[in-house]
Tab-separated table of C-alpha atoms and ligand atoms in Angstrom:
chain	number	residue	atom	x	y	z
A	1	UNK	CA	109.325	86.549	108.049
A	2	UNK	CA	107.818	88.042	105.117
A	3	UNK	CA	105.600	91.122	104.938
A	4	UNK	CA	102.176	90.323	103.339
A	5	UNK	CA	99.871	93.330	103.976
A	6	UNK	CA	100.048	96.548	105.636
A	7	UNK	CA	96.927	98.497	107.050
A	8	UNK	CA	97.147	101.991	108.410
A	9	UNK	CA	94.358	102.376	110.854
A	10	UNK	CA	93.177	106.083	112.055
A	11	UNK	CA	90.594	106.427	115.055
A	12	UNK	CA	89.575	108.871	117.377
A	13	UNK	CA	89.094	107.739	120.977
A	14	UNK	CA	86.890	109.823	123.313
A	15	UNK	CA	89.014	111.118	126.634
A	16	UNK	CA	87.555	110.592	130.293
A	17	UNK	CA	88.196	114.234	130.276
A	18	UNK	CA	90.254	116.756	128.653
A	19	UNK	CA	93.911	116.761	128.731
A	20	UNK	CA	95.880	119.885	128.653
A	21	UNK	CA	99.480	120.756	128.508
A	22	UNK	CA	102.162	123.066	126.995
A	23	UNK	CA	101.321	121.418	123.329
A	24	UNK	CA	97.251	122.244	123.365
A	25	UNK	CA	94.458	120.342	124.483
A	26	UNK	CA	93.734	116.747	123.789
A	27	UNK	CA	89.814	116.522	123.592
A	28	UNK	CA	89.930	113.180	122.136
A	29	UNK	CA	92.829	111.020	121.237
A	30	UNK	CA	93.531	110.789	117.145
A	31	UNK	CA	95.206	107.436	117.114
A	32	UNK	CA	96.946	105.995	114.061
A	33	UNK	CA	97.582	102.095	114.497
A	34	UNK	CA	99.692	99.743	111.994
A	35	UNK	CA	98.868	96.552	111.324
A	36	UNK	CA	101.314	94.382	109.228
A	37	UNK	CA	100.450	90.801	108.139
A	38	UNK	CA	103.156	88.566	107.824
A	39	UNK	CA	103.815	85.077	106.735
A	40	UNK	CA	104.146	84.149	110.338
A	41	UNK	CA	100.788	85.893	111.418
A	42	UNK	CA	99.892	89.564	112.163
A	43	UNK	CA	101.309	91.901	114.650
A	44	UNK	CA	100.256	95.302	116.070
A	45	UNK	CA	102.233	98.549	116.549
A	46	UNK	CA	101.175	101.955	117.283
A	47	UNK	CA	102.367	105.744	116.107
A	48	UNK	CA	102.548	107.447	119.606
A	49	UNK	CA	102.806	111.093	118.402
A	50	UNK	CA	99.755	113.733	118.025
A	51	UNK	CA	97.332	114.840	115.464
A	52	UNK	CA	99.382	118.041	115.352
A	53	UNK	CA	103.174	118.721	115.436
A	54	UNK	CA	102.685	120.413	118.904
A	55	UNK	CA	105.085	118.050	120.546
A	56	UNK	CA	107.345	117.547	118.420
A	57	UNK	CA	107.944	117.508	114.520
A	58	UNK	CA	105.832	114.427	113.779
A	59	UNK	CA	102.270	114.427	113.360
A	60	UNK	CA	99.710	111.596	111.694
A	61	UNK	CA	98.973	112.681	108.524
A	62	UNK	CA	102.894	113.101	107.800
A	63	UNK	CA	103.800	109.904	109.345
A	64	UNK	CA	100.873	108.084	107.232
A	65	UNK	CA	102.611	109.448	104.152
A	66	UNK	CA	105.751	108.583	105.236
A	67	UNK	CA	104.773	105.027	106.162
A	68	UNK	CA	102.869	104.773	102.983
A	69	UNK	CA	105.528	105.952	100.778
A	70	UNK	CA	109.005	105.405	102.202
A	71	UNK	CA	108.878	102.751	105.271
A	72	UNK	CA	106.561	100.052	104.165
A	73	UNK	CA	107.455	100.070	100.513
A	74	UNK	CA	111.258	98.472	101.234
A	75	UNK	CA	110.349	96.071	103.921
A	76	UNK	CA	107.646	94.376	101.618
A	77	UNK	CA	110.618	93.790	99.007
A	78	UNK	CA	112.376	91.500	101.611
A	79	UNK	CA	112.137	87.840	101.566
A	80	UNK	CA	113.769	87.464	105.152
A	81	UNK	CA	112.675	89.821	107.401
A	82	UNK	CA	113.539	90.416	111.115
A	83	UNK	CA	111.971	92.948	113.216
A	84	UNK	CA	114.833	93.993	114.369
A	85	UNK	CA	116.161	94.870	110.836
A	86	UNK	CA	113.506	97.669	110.535
A	87	UNK	CA	115.910	100.588	112.364
A	88	UNK	CA	118.735	100.004	109.684
A	89	UNK	CA	116.337	99.697	106.588
A	90	UNK	CA	114.200	102.549	107.658
A	91	UNK	CA	117.369	104.971	108.517
A	92	UNK	CA	117.215	106.212	104.938
A	93	UNK	CA	114.078	108.204	106.245
A	94	UNK	CA	115.345	110.951	108.235
A	95	UNK	CA	113.230	111.726	111.592
A	96	UNK	CA	109.815	110.257	112.086
A	97	UNK	CA	110.840	108.302	114.907
A	98	UNK	CA	107.068	107.376	116.001
A	99	UNK	CA	105.908	105.808	112.471
A	100	UNK	CA	109.418	103.872	112.311
A	101	UNK	CA	108.657	102.816	116.040
A	102	UNK	CA	104.892	101.567	115.010
A	103	UNK	CA	106.334	99.573	112.269
A	104	UNK	CA	109.170	97.799	114.391
A	105	UNK	CA	106.459	97.204	117.109
A	106	UNK	CA	104.015	95.628	114.986
A	107	UNK	CA	106.729	93.359	113.340
A	108	UNK	CA	108.260	92.471	116.816
A	109	UNK	CA	105.058	91.834	118.098
A	110	UNK	CA	103.892	89.227	114.768
A	111	UNK	CA	107.475	88.004	115.009
A	112	UNK	CA	107.265	87.064	118.973
A	113	UNK	CA	103.671	85.796	119.023
A	114	UNK	CA	105.076	83.110	116.596
A	115	UNK	CA	108.192	82.493	118.690
A	116	UNK	CA	106.085	82.487	121.629
A	117	UNK	CA	107.786	84.642	123.672
A	118	UNK	CA	106.641	88.067	125.618
A	119	UNK	CA	108.077	91.647	124.397
A	120	UNK	CA	109.562	92.119	128.163
A	121	UNK	CA	111.587	88.960	127.903
A	122	UNK	CA	112.857	89.915	124.564
A	123	UNK	CA	114.100	93.425	125.824
A	124	UNK	CA	115.643	91.409	128.669
A	125	UNK	CA	113.074	92.689	130.974
A	126	UNK	CA	113.251	91.769	134.928
A	127	UNK	CA	110.174	92.390	136.375
A	128	UNK	CA	106.389	91.064	136.470
A	129	UNK	CA	105.082	94.892	137.492
A	130	UNK	CA	106.063	97.875	137.024
A	131	UNK	CA	105.638	100.830	139.420
A	132	UNK	CA	103.571	104.183	137.905
A	133	UNK	CA	102.687	107.284	138.057
A	134	UNK	CA	100.091	109.436	136.636
A	135	UNK	CA	99.984	113.064	134.676
A	136	UNK	CA	97.816	115.415	135.397
A	137	UNK	CA	97.532	118.467	132.766
A	138	UNK	CA	96.812	121.928	133.482
A	139	UNK	CA	93.425	122.720	134.903
A	140	UNK	CA	91.061	125.414	135.319
A	141	UNK	CA	91.951	126.182	139.150
A	142	UNK	CA	94.079	125.100	141.934
A	143	UNK	CA	91.096	123.947	143.362
A	144	UNK	CA	90.400	121.703	141.024
A	145	UNK	CA	94.017	120.513	140.529
A	146	UNK	CA	94.227	119.662	144.364
A	147	UNK	CA	90.807	117.328	143.581
A	148	UNK	CA	92.475	115.511	140.725
A	149	UNK	CA	95.312	114.947	142.232
A	150	UNK	CA	93.603	113.420	145.719
A	151	UNK	CA	91.655	111.185	143.409
A	152	UNK	CA	94.327	109.694	141.977
A	153	UNK	CA	95.905	109.148	144.966
A	154	UNK	CA	92.769	107.460	146.169
A	155	UNK	CA	93.286	105.509	142.968
A	156	UNK	CA	96.761	103.814	144.183
A	157	UNK	CA	99.439	106.466	142.326
A	158	UNK	CA	102.031	106.842	144.283
A	159	UNK	CA	103.721	109.343	142.032
A	160	UNK	CA	102.144	112.304	140.476
A	161	UNK	CA	103.560	114.399	137.610
A	162	UNK	CA	102.170	117.919	137.341
A	163	UNK	CA	102.061	119.801	133.872
A	164	UNK	CA	103.420	123.124	133.985
A	165	UNK	CA	103.547	126.084	131.529
A	166	UNK	CA	104.645	130.021	132.702
A	167	UNK	CA	101.535	131.253	134.720
A	168	UNK	CA	100.961	127.559	135.869
A	169	UNK	CA	104.182	126.532	137.953
A	170	UNK	CA	105.128	127.584	141.159
A	171	UNK	CA	101.363	127.920	142.916
A	172	UNK	CA	99.805	125.050	141.684
A	173	UNK	CA	102.743	122.830	142.137
A	174	UNK	CA	103.284	124.445	146.139
A	175	UNK	CA	99.451	123.855	146.353
A	176	UNK	CA	99.695	120.495	145.740
A	177	UNK	CA	103.017	119.792	147.846
A	178	UNK	CA	101.406	121.569	150.990
A	179	UNK	CA	98.564	119.233	150.537
A	180	UNK	CA	100.501	116.109	150.064
A	181	UNK	CA	103.448	116.592	152.033
A	182	UNK	CA	105.330	113.542	151.418
A	183	UNK	CA	104.134	112.784	148.027
A	184	UNK	CA	106.374	111.788	145.225
A	185	UNK	CA	106.076	114.677	142.601
A	186	UNK	CA	107.385	116.130	139.717
A	187	UNK	CA	106.852	118.693	136.759
A	188	UNK	CA	107.086	118.693	132.890
A	189	UNK	CA	107.006	121.914	131.052
A	190	UNK	CA	106.991	120.543	127.649
A	191	UNK	CA	109.987	123.346	126.376
A	192	UNK	CA	107.333	125.864	127.316
A	193	UNK	CA	109.787	128.394	129.211
A	194	UNK	CA	112.033	130.844	127.450
A	195	UNK	CA	115.782	130.657	129.199
A	196	UNK	CA	115.666	134.459	129.973
A	197	UNK	CA	112.966	133.488	132.358
A	198	UNK	CA	115.056	130.530	133.954
A	199	UNK	CA	114.740	132.729	137.515
A	200	UNK	CA	111.218	131.713	138.038
A	201	UNK	CA	112.045	127.726	137.973
A	202	UNK	CA	114.605	128.252	140.884
A	203	UNK	CA	111.730	128.888	142.931
A	204	UNK	CA	110.370	125.361	142.653
A	205	UNK	CA	113.521	124.017	144.389
A	206	UNK	CA	111.856	124.840	147.633
A	207	UNK	CA	108.957	121.706	146.704
A	208	UNK	CA	111.092	118.585	146.985
A	209	UNK	CA	110.219	117.304	143.522
A	210	UNK	CA	111.836	114.246	141.951
A	211	UNK	CA	112.661	116.375	138.664
A	212	UNK	CA	111.751	119.142	136.269
A	213	UNK	CA	111.274	117.517	132.751
A	214	UNK	CA	111.950	119.620	129.570
A	215	UNK	CA	111.664	123.037	130.812
A	216	UNK	CA	113.253	124.217	127.506
A	217	UNK	CA	113.430	123.931	123.688
A	218	UNK	CA	114.343	120.709	122.373
A	219	UNK	CA	117.395	121.760	120.585
A	220	UNK	CA	118.608	123.831	123.478
A	221	UNK	CA	120.938	121.564	125.220
A	222	UNK	CA	123.117	124.361	126.641
A	223	UNK	CA	120.203	126.457	128.575
A	224	UNK	CA	119.308	122.975	130.421
A	225	UNK	CA	123.031	122.627	131.272
A	226	UNK	CA	123.316	125.689	132.958
A	227	UNK	CA	120.015	125.506	134.516
A	228	UNK	CA	121.247	121.891	136.285
A	229	UNK	CA	124.005	124.385	137.670
A	230	UNK	CA	121.656	126.899	139.372
A	231	UNK	CA	118.895	124.025	140.320
A	232	UNK	CA	119.079	121.410	142.952
A	233	UNK	CA	115.856	119.628	141.572
A	234	UNK	CA	117.189	117.132	138.989
A	235	UNK	CA	116.655	117.851	135.151
A	236	UNK	CA	115.117	115.420	133.282
A	237	UNK	CA	114.869	115.525	129.519
A	238	UNK	CA	112.253	114.281	126.923
A	239	UNK	CA	111.873	116.308	123.761
A	240	UNK	CA	115.745	116.697	123.835
A	241	UNK	CA	116.373	113.133	123.262
A	242	UNK	CA	115.413	111.591	120.061
A	243	UNK	CA	118.070	108.868	119.729
A	244	UNK	CA	121.328	107.390	121.526
A	245	UNK	CA	123.560	110.052	120.431
A	246	UNK	CA	121.375	112.909	121.607
A	247	UNK	CA	121.278	111.118	125.197
A	248	UNK	CA	125.321	110.997	125.195
A	249	UNK	CA	125.603	114.442	124.456
A	250	UNK	CA	122.934	115.077	127.237
A	251	UNK	CA	124.679	113.138	129.685
A	252	UNK	CA	128.203	114.262	128.622
A	253	UNK	CA	127.290	117.718	128.799
A	254	UNK	CA	125.724	117.776	131.937
A	255	UNK	CA	122.470	118.886	130.707
A	256	UNK	CA	120.459	116.387	132.413
A	257	UNK	CA	120.771	113.607	135.320
A	258	UNK	CA	117.650	111.839	134.434
A	259	UNK	CA	116.055	110.341	131.202
A	260	UNK	CA	112.765	110.060	129.934
A	261	UNK	CA	112.411	107.400	127.718
A	262	UNK	CA	109.877	107.026	125.089
A	263	UNK	CA	109.468	104.529	122.400
A	264	UNK	CA	107.765	107.098	119.570
A	265	UNK	CA	110.229	109.484	120.292
A	266	UNK	CA	113.325	107.492	119.892
A	267	UNK	CA	112.171	105.170	116.901
A	268	UNK	CA	111.255	102.114	118.659
A	269	UNK	CA	111.836	99.892	121.915
A	270	UNK	CA	115.121	98.664	120.309
A	271	UNK	CA	116.629	101.963	120.203
A	272	UNK	CA	114.672	102.789	123.893
A	273	UNK	CA	116.750	99.441	125.148
A	274	UNK	CA	120.118	100.821	124.085
A	275	UNK	CA	119.411	103.992	125.583
A	276	UNK	CA	118.667	102.603	128.721
A	277	UNK	CA	121.859	100.399	128.301
A	278	UNK	CA	123.855	103.687	128.441
A	279	UNK	CA	122.039	105.139	131.260
A	280	UNK	CA	122.430	102.486	133.261
A	281	UNK	CA	126.216	101.793	132.523
A	282	UNK	CA	126.449	105.155	134.197
A	283	UNK	CA	124.156	105.040	136.441
A	284	UNK	CA	121.641	107.500	135.196
A	285	UNK	CA	117.914	107.099	136.316
A	286	UNK	CA	115.679	106.680	133.516
A	287	UNK	CA	111.572	105.853	133.283
A	288	UNK	CA	109.196	105.553	130.997
A	289	UNK	CA	107.187	108.338	129.226
A	290	UNK	CA	103.909	108.279	127.819
A	291	UNK	CA	101.705	109.593	124.947
A	292	UNK	CA	98.312	108.854	126.286
A	293	UNK	CA	98.286	105.663	124.500
A	294	UNK	CA	96.225	102.796	123.768
A	295	UNK	CA	96.562	99.405	124.993
A	296	UNK	CA	98.752	98.540	121.978
A	297	UNK	CA	101.545	101.439	122.581
A	298	UNK	CA	100.971	101.040	126.604
A	299	UNK	CA	101.898	97.396	126.061
A	300	UNK	CA	105.002	98.099	124.861
A	301	UNK	CA	105.820	100.691	127.360
A	302	UNK	CA	104.967	98.226	130.179
A	303	UNK	CA	107.564	95.772	128.632
A	304	UNK	CA	109.815	98.331	128.207
A	305	UNK	CA	109.433	99.592	132.062
A	306	UNK	CA	110.309	95.964	133.003
A	307	UNK	CA	113.776	96.347	132.161
A	308	UNK	CA	116.531	96.806	135.350
A	309	UNK	CA	117.300	100.200	134.528
A	310	UNK	CA	113.804	102.018	134.854
A	311	UNK	CA	114.483	102.782	138.583
A	312	UNK	CA	111.633	105.261	138.513
A	313	UNK	CA	108.119	105.212	138.419
A	314	UNK	CA	106.728	105.857	134.563
A	315	UNK	CA	103.866	107.877	133.118
A	316	UNK	CA	102.339	104.461	132.730
A	317	UNK	CA	98.876	105.046	133.786
A	318	UNK	CA	95.844	102.601	133.651
A	319	UNK	CA	94.133	102.712	130.714
A	320	UNK	CA	90.983	104.077	132.823
A	321	UNK	CA	93.149	107.314	133.336
A	322	UNK	CA	92.126	108.137	129.567
A	323	UNK	CA	89.628	105.552	127.981
A	324	UNK	CA	86.201	104.542	129.422
A	325	UNK	CA	86.849	102.050	126.935
A	326	UNK	CA	90.300	101.229	125.060
A	327	UNK	CA	90.870	99.139	121.820
A	328	UNK	CA	92.498	96.119	124.418
A	329	UNK	CA	91.905	94.961	127.572
A	330	UNK	CA	92.433	97.810	129.826
A	331	UNK	CA	95.376	97.831	131.909
A	332	UNK	CA	94.893	97.936	135.540
A	333	UNK	CA	96.145	99.194	138.437
A	334	UNK	CA	96.952	97.034	141.482
A	335	UNK	CA	98.323	98.788	144.090
A	336	UNK	CA	100.080	101.570	142.523
A	337	UNK	CA	101.689	98.965	139.964
A	338	UNK	CA	100.538	97.168	136.518
A	339	UNK	CA	101.216	93.758	134.992
A	340	UNK	CA	103.702	93.359	132.416
A	341	UNK	CA	101.853	91.250	129.871
A	342	UNK	CA	103.292	87.767	129.765
A	343	UNK	CA	101.517	86.763	126.551
A	344	UNK	CA	103.666	86.264	123.311
A	345	UNK	CA	104.554	89.512	121.538
A	346	UNK	CA	102.783	92.681	122.906
A	347	UNK	CA	100.626	90.539	124.711
A	348	UNK	CA	97.397	92.171	123.868
A	349	UNK	CA	94.802	91.743	121.371
A	350	UNK	CA	93.025	94.665	119.369
A	351	UNK	CA	89.268	94.525	119.751
A	352	UNK	CA	88.701	95.150	115.714
A	353	UNK	CA	84.660	95.436	116.256
A	354	UNK	CA	85.427	98.485	118.640
A	355	UNK	CA	87.721	99.992	116.135
A	356	UNK	CA	84.990	99.903	113.472
A	357	UNK	CA	82.066	100.878	116.098
A	358	UNK	CA	84.656	104.180	116.609
A	359	UNK	CA	84.441	104.741	112.590
A	360	UNK	CA	87.628	103.907	112.544
A	361	UNK	CA	89.386	104.080	108.894
A	362	UNK	CA	91.425	101.711	107.065
A	363	UNK	CA	93.773	102.056	104.338
A	364	UNK	CA	95.752	98.903	102.910
A	365	UNK	CA	99.231	99.572	102.181
A	366	UNK	CA	100.975	97.167	99.465
A	367	UNK	CA	104.564	97.022	98.717
A	368	UNK	CA	105.426	98.746	95.007
A	369	UNK	CA	106.491	95.679	93.268
B	1	LIG	O1	105.492	115.472	127.567
B	1	LIG	O2	105.198	113.257	128.722
B	1	LIG	C1	104.718	114.303	127.842
B	1	LIG	C2	101.287	113.334	126.167
B	1	LIG	C3	101.524	113.541	125.177
B	1	LIG	C4	102.649	114.119	124.728
B	1	LIG	C5	103.548	114.432	125.898
B	1	LIG	C6	103.575	114.279	126.848
B	1	LIG	C7	102.354	113.509	127.322
B	1	LIG	C8	102.324	113.020	128.547
B	1	LIG	C9	101.287	112.332	129.172
B	1	LIG	O3	102.882	113.879	129.614
B	1	LIG	C10	101.489	111.007	129.644
B	1	LIG	C11	100.923	110.092	129.736
B	1	LIG	O4	100.211	109.814	130.691
B	1	LIG	O5	100.682	109.086	128.908
B	2	LIG	MG1	107.348	115.193	128.334
């Protein structure tokens, strides 16, 4: 395959409701998509970070600079390019995992479309449907929270994750637990707690939670290890695991017993599969995290979650959880699961007219020849 043209597409898509977590409030979803044209056809990828560096270090303006200046140019130089080479070519650039993941995703989409093969099949997926859960953000009141959870449960979601932060943790979580006594429930703090106030998290142990996700700073592996020795609720890491090496360290030290896998956080679906393989070999459950993606990133998530080690429901809700209209055909909930696309590549097509209608800006990137 040869890369012939690249386009960075920026667009803002309205959300059906604001989404608040410890990292702030998303009132609309800013999106950065990558469209790559190759000699065997085109492919799309999504850069699944946020507009601001509030979840991790990466943010769209920076991702776009890195794509334009350092990630795409060397790929234009190669006469024989395979998607599984992106990671090593891009390794000279440190960080910017979501930008790298977007390029790999788009090249895989192009390559697999050409081969007539789905991403799920390429990765070694073993399911045609994946169980999913839904994430409920920080809301204005416990009453509103319980109503929101009730609505999602009525839609079919069989697992709910609550966003927490200091001041919005035990009280809302216990209200949800009281109202839904058998609901599989978990919480995610997005690194909002200081290890010196770890005591307040111990009260969550009484709520029969599936796990607590990322209470402390991404680089504070030892604080997570210490909490794990004091808490019965399993610790899951998200932001602390940007790579396979980080996953090995977290598991070896006992900082977590469950791993959240996100394509954009680890630099692509291939690295995500390697972390999955490691966890599976060690009997550690993994699940697919989400970043309120469009149908492009969501398709990659669903394909990834079809691998056998994904034994817990992912944060891969139906498109309607975030968007009245998505840039692809919507992913729809049937029961508590989504269908894994069987079509070639990502198995979705991007509605270019809708992108235009939304006022998307498109920047053509050419190789520095
Ligand atoms: O930590 O899981 C997270 C959204 C943006 C950034 C970080 C996270 C999230 C979510 C939403 O929790 C998951 C989703 O429904 O896509
Ligand atoms: Mg998280």
